[in-house]
Tab-separated table of C-alpha atoms in Angstrom:
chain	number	residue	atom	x	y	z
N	94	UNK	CA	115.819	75.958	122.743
N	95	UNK	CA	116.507	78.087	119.828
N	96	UNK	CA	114.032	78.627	117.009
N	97	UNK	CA	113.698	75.818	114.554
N	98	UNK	CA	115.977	76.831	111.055
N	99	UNK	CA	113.064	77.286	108.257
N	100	UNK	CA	113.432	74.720	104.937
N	101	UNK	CA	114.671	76.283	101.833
N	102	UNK	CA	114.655	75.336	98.217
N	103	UNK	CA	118.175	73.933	98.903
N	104	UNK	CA	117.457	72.131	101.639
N	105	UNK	CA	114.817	70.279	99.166
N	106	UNK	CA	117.297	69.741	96.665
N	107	UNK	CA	119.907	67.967	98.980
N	108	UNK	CA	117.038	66.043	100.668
N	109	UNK	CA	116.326	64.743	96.802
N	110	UNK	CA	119.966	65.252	95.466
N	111	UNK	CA	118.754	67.549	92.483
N	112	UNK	CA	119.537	71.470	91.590
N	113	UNK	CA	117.913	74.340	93.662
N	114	UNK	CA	116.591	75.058	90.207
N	115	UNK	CA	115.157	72.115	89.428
N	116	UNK	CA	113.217	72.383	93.024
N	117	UNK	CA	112.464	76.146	91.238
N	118	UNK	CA	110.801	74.765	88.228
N	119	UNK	CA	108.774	72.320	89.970
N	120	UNK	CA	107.610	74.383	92.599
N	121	UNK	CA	106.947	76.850	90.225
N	122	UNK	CA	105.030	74.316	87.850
N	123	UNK	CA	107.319	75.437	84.942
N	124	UNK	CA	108.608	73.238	82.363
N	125	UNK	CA	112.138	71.554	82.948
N	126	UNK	CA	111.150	69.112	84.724
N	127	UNK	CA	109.570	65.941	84.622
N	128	UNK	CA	106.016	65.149	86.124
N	129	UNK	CA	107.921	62.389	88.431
N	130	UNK	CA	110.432	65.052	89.132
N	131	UNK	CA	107.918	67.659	89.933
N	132	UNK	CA	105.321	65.067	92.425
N	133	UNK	CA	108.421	64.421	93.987
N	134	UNK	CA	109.541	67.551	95.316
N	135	UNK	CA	106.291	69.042	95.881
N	136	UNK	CA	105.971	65.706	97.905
N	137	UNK	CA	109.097	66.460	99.726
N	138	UNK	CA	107.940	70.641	100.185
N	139	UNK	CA	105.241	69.200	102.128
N	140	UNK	CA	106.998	66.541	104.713
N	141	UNK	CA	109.766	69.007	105.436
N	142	UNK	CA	107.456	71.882	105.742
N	143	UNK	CA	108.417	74.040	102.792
N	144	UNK	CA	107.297	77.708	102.482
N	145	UNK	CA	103.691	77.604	102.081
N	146	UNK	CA	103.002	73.899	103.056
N	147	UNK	CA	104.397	75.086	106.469
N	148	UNK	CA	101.340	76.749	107.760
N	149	UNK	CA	99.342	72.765	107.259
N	150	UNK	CA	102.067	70.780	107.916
N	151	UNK	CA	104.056	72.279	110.637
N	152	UNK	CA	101.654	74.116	112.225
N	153	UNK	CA	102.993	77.511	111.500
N	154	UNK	CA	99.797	79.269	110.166
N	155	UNK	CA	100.925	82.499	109.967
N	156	UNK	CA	101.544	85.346	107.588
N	157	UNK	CA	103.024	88.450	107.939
N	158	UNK	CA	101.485	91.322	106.393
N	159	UNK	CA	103.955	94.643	106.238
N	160	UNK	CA	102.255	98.478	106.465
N	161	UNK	CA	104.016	101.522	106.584
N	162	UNK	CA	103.237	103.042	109.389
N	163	UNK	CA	102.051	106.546	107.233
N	164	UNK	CA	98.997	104.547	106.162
N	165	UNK	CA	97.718	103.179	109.438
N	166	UNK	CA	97.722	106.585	110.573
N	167	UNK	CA	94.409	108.762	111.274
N	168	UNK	CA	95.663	111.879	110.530
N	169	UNK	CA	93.339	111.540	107.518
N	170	UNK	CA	90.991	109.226	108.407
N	171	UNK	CA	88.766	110.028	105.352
N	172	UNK	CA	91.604	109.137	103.223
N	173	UNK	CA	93.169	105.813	104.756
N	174	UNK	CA	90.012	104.395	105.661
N	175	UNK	CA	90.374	103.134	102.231
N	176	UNK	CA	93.738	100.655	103.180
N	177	UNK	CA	92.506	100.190	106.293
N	178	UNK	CA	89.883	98.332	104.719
N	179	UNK	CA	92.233	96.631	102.651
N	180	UNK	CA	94.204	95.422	106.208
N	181	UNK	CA	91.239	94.253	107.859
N	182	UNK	CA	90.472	92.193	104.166
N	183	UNK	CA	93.380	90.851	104.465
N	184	UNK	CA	92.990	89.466	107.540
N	185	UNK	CA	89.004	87.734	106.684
N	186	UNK	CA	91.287	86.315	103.570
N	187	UNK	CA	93.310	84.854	105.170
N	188	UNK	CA	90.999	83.585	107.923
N	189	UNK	CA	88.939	81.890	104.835
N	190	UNK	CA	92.310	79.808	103.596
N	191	UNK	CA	93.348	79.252	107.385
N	192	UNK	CA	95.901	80.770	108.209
N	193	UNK	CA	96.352	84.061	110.698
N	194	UNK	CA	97.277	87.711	108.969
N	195	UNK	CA	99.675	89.555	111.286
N	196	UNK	CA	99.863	93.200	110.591
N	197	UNK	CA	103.222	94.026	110.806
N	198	UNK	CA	103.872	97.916	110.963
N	199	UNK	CA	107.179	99.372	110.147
N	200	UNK	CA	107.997	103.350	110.489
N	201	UNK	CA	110.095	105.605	108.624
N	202	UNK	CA	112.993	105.043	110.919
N	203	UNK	CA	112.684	101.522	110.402
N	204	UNK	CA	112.472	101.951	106.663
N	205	UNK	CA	115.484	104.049	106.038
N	206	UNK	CA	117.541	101.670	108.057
N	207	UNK	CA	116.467	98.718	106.607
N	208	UNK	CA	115.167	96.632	110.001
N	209	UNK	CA	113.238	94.418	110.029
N	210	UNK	CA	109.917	94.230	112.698
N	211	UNK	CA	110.680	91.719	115.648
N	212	UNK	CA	107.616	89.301	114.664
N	213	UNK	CA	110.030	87.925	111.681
N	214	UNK	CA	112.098	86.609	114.288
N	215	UNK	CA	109.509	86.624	117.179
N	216	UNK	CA	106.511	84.620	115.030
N	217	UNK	CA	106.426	81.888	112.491
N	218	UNK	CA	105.246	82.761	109.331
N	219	UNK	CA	105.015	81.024	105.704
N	220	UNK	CA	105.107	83.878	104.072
N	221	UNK	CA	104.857	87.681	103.385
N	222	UNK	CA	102.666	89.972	102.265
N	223	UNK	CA	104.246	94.052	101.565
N	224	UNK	CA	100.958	96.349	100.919
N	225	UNK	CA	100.908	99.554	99.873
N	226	UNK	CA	104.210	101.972	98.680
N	227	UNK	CA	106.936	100.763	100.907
N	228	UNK	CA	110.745	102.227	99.917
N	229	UNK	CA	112.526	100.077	97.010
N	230	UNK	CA	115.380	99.725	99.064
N	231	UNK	CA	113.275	98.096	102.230
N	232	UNK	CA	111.058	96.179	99.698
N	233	UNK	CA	114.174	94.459	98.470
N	234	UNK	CA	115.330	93.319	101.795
N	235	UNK	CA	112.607	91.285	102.229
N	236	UNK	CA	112.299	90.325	98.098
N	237	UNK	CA	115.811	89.193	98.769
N	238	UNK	CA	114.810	86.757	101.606
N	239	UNK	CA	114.443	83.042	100.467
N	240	UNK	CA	110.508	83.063	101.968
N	241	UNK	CA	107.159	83.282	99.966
N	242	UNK	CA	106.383	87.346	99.136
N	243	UNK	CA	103.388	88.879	97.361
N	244	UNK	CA	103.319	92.878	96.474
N	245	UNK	CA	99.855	94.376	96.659
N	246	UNK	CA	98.762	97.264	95.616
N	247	UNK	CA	102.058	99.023	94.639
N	248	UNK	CA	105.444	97.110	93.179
N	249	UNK	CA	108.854	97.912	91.524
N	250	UNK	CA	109.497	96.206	88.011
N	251	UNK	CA	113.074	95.892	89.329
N	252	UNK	CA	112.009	92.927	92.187
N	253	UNK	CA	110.050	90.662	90.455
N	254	UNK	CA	107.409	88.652	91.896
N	255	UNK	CA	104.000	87.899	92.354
N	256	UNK	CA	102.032	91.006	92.760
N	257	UNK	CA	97.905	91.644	93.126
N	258	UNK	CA	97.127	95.432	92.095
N	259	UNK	CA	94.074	96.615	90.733
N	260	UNK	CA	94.221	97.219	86.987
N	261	UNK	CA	94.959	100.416	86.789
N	262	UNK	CA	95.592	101.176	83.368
N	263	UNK	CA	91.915	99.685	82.472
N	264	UNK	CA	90.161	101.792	84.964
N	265	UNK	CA	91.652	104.662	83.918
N	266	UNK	CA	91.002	104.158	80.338
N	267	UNK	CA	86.793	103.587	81.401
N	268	UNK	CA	87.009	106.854	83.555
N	269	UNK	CA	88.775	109.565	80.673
N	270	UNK	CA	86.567	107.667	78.157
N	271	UNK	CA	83.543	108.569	80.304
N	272	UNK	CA	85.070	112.212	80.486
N	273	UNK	CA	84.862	112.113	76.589
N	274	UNK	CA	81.396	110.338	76.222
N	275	UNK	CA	80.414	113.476	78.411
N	276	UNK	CA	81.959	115.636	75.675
N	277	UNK	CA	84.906	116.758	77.302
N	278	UNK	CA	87.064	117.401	74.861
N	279	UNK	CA	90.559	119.033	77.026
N	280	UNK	CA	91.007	117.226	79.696
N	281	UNK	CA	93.764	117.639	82.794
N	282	UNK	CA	95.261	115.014	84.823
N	283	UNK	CA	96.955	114.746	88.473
N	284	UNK	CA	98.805	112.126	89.105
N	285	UNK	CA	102.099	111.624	90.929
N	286	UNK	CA	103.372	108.711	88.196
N	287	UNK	CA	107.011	109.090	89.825
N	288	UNK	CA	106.183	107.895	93.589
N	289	UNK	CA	104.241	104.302	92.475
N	290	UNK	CA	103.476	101.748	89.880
N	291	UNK	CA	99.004	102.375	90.600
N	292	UNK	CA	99.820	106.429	89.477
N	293	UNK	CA	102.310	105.191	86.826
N	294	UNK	CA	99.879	103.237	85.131
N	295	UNK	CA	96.937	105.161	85.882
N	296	UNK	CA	98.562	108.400	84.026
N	297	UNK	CA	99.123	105.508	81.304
N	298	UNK	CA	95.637	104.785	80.897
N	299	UNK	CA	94.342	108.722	81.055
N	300	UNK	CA	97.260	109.040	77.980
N	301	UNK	CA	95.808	106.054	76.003
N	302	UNK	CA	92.489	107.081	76.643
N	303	UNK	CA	93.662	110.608	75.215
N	304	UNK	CA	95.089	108.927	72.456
N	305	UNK	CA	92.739	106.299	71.166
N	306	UNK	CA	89.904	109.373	70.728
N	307	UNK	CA	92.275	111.880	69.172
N	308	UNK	CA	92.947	114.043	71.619
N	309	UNK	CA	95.927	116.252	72.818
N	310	UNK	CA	97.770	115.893	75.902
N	311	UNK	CA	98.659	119.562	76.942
N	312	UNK	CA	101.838	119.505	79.413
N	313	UNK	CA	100.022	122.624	81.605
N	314	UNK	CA	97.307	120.222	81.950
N	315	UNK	CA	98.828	117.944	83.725
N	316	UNK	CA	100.759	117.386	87.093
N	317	UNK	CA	102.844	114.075	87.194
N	318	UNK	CA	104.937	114.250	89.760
N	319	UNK	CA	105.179	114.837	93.660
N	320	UNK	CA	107.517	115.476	96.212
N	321	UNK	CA	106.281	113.173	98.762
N	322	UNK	CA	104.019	110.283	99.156
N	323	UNK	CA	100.598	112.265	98.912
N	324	UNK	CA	100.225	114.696	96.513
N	325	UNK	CA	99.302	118.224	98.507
N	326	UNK	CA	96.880	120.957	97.869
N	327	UNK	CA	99.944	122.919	97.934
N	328	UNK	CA	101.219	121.188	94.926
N	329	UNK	CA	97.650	121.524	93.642
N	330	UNK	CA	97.394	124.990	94.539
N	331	UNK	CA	100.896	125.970	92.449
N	332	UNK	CA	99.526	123.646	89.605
N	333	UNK	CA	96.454	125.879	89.053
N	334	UNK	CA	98.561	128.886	89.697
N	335	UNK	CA	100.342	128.390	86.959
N	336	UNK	CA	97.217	127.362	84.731
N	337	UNK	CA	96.406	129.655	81.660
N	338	UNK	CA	92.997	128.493	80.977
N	339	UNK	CA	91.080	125.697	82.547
N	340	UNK	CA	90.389	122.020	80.878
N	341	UNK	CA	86.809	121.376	81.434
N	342	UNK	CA	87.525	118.111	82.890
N	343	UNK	CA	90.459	116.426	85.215
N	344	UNK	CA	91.105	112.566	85.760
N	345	UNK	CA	93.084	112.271	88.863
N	346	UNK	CA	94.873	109.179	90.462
N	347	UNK	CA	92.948	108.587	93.784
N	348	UNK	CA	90.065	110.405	94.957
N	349	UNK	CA	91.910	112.290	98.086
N	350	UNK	CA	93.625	113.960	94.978
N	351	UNK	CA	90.331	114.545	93.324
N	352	UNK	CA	88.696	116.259	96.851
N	353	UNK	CA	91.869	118.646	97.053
N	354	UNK	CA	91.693	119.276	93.506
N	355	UNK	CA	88.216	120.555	93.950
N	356	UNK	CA	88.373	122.390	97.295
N	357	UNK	CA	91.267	124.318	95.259
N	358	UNK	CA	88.876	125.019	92.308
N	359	UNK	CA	86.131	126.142	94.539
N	360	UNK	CA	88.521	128.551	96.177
N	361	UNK	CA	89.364	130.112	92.621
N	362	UNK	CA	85.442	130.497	92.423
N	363	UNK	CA	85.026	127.749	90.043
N	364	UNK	CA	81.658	125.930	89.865
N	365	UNK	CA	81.770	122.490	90.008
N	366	UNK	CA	80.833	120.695	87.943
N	367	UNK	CA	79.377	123.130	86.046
N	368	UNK	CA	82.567	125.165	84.882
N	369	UNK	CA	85.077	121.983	85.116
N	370	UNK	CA	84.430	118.173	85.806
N	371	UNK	CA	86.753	115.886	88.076
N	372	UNK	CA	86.719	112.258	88.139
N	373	UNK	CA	88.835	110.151	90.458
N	374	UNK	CA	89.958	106.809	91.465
N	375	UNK	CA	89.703	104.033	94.381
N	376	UNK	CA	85.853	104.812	95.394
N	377	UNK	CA	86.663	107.083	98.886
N	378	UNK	CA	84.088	107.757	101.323
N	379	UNK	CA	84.991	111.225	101.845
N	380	UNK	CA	83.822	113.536	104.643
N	381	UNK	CA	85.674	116.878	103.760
N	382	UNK	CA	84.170	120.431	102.880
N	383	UNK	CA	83.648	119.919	99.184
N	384	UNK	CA	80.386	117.917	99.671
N	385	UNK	CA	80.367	117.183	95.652
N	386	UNK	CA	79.652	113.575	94.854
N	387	UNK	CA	82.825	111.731	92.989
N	388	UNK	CA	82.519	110.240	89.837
N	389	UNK	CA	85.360	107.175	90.729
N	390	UNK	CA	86.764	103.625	89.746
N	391	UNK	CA	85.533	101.157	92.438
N	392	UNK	CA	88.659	99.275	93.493
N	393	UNK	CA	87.258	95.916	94.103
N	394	UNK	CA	89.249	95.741	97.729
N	395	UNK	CA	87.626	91.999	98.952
N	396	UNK	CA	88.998	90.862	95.579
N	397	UNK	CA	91.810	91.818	95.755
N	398	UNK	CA	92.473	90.744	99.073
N	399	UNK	CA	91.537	86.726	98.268
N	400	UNK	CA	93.968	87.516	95.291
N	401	UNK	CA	97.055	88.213	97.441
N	402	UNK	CA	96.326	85.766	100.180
N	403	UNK	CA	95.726	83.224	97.431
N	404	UNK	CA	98.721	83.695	95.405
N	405	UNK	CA	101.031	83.705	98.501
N	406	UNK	CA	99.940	80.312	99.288
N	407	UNK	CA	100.235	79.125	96.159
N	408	UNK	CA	103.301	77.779	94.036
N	409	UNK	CA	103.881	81.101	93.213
N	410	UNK	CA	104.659	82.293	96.454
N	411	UNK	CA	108.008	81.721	95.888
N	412	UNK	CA	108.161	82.660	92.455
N	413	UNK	CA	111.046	85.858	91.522
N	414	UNK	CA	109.116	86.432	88.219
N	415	UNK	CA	106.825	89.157	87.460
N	416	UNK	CA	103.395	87.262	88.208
N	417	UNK	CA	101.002	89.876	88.093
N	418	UNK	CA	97.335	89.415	88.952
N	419	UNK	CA	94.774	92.662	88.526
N	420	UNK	CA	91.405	92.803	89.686
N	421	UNK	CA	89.349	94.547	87.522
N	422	UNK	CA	87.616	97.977	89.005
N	423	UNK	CA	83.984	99.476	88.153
N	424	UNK	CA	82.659	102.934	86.779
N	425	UNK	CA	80.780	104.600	89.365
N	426	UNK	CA	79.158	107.592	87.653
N	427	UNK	CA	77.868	110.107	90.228
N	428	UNK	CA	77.469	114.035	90.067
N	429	UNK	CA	81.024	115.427	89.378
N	430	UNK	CA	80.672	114.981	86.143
N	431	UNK	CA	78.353	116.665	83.584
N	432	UNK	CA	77.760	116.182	80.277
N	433	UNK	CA	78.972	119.402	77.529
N	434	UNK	CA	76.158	120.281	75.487
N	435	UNK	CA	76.723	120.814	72.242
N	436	UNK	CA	79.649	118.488	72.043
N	437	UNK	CA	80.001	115.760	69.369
């Protein structure tokens, strides 16, 4: 017996003999449509097992969650810890509204040929969840599928949808305006803004921060860019080399960046944080040689983990608008930073 054929938006729409937009709007709660309109096809979503209603009413209570494969690795265990607690929050989120989270690993190969896992053929599902920074090109294959999809923690403005990210550009802001409260006056920044949305707006918010007080953005302060997915101490080291005098103070995107960044300073027989300050990003329990204590933004990861369960199940599961949801991160002020004497 072959695998029953999923429900889509059309199938709603012939079922009530209205438009596939119409069925849109309503499931959607956007105007367009009338109340009677709108209690009918959500009425219909849930008899023929629509999308999210599939998981109570047909018994398919399942969601797929999608991980590059780079990220579930242990190469760096200090480092991914940090999604892997995001995976495993996923999961207890999903337990909570239940349904089962099936993590759904895909490699590079997989990615740069654009196939898709065998459990979205092998296992039921009522949606997807893509977490963490999967290719454009792989993250529209699925955006393109007529199935409930929520980005978290990375997206592309290009595939709208629902999306749960921390807010990025806020906690920025609150860690270079701690930088400058401390008196720091030039202030770097590493962040590679070209590989995903959380550096993009993070270097945002360490520009607006900049901005808002009055101060200068030097260009030789600041790295922006990477060739891969993690920005190296190899990059970092080239960065410094090329360095005519040192800011007293860095912001960096993630705190893996922020530990590299120091181990390189260290090496150049820089005192931290004496001589220069470093604050980072994400709140990572890091084991490495630099033993310094990060001054970070606290990504609120059990948050943001209801968030993306939550909106998948929701009407806006299917939504192809930019629905964006940010959790809000906290200041944790510990000894990488110290305050400039002297400084107004």
């Amino acid at each position: 017996m072959g695998r029953k054929k999923k429900v889509s938006m059309q199938d709603i729409a012939d079922k009530l003999g209205i438009s596939k937009n119409a069925v849109s709007l309503a499931l959607m709660n956007k105007k367009g449509v009338s109340e009677d309109m709108r209690s009918r096809v959500l009425q219909a979503a849930k008899e023929m097992a629509y999308g999210p209603f599939a998981a109570k009413e047909a018994g398919n209570a399942n969601i797929l969650v999608v991980v590059p494969e780079r990220i579930m690795s242990y190469q760096d265990n200090d480092h991914f810890q940090f999604f892997h607690d995001m995976i495993w929050g996923l999961e207890k989120s999903a337990r909570k509204k239940g349904v089962n989270a099936i993590i759904t690993p895909i490699d590079e190969e997989m990615e740069s040929r654009r196939a898709l896992p065998g459990q979205f053929a092998d296992i039921p599902h009522c949606g997807v969840i893509l977490f963490g920074i999967i290719g454009r090109e792989y993250a529209r294959l699925i955006w393109e599928m007529d199935i409930p999809l929520v980005l978290m923690d990375s997206y592309y403005r290009d595939l709208p949808c629902p999306a749960v990210t921390s807010a990025n550009v806020e906690g920025a802001y609150a860690a270079v305006s701690h930088l400058i409260a401390s008196g720091h006056r030039e202030i770097g920044m590493i962040a590679p803004m070209n590989l995903s949305s959380s550096h993009e707006e993070r270097g945002y918010g360490y520009w607006k921060a900049m901005q808002d007080h009055g101060l200068t953005v030097r260009s030789e302060h600041t790295l922006t860019g990477s060739a891969g997915y993690d920005c190296t101490d190899r990059e970092i080291s080239a960065f410094l080399d090329d360095m005519a005098s040192w800011p007293s103070a860095f912001f960096c995107g993630n705190d893996r960046i922020a530990y590299l960044l120091a181990g390189e300073l260290q090496k150049r027989g820089i005192k931290l944080p004496d001589q220069v300050s470093i604050a980072g990003f994400d709140d990572l329990n890091y084991a490495g040689p630099v033993s310094l204590r990060m001054t970070t933004m606290r990504v609120e990861k059990e948050k943001m983990c209801d968030a993306a369960v939550s909106l998948l199940l929701s009407e806006f599961g299917t939504s192809r608008e930019a629905v964006r949801w940010q959790v809000k991160p906290a200041l944790v002020v510990r000894d990488s930073v110290k305050a400039r004497r002297g400084v107004p």
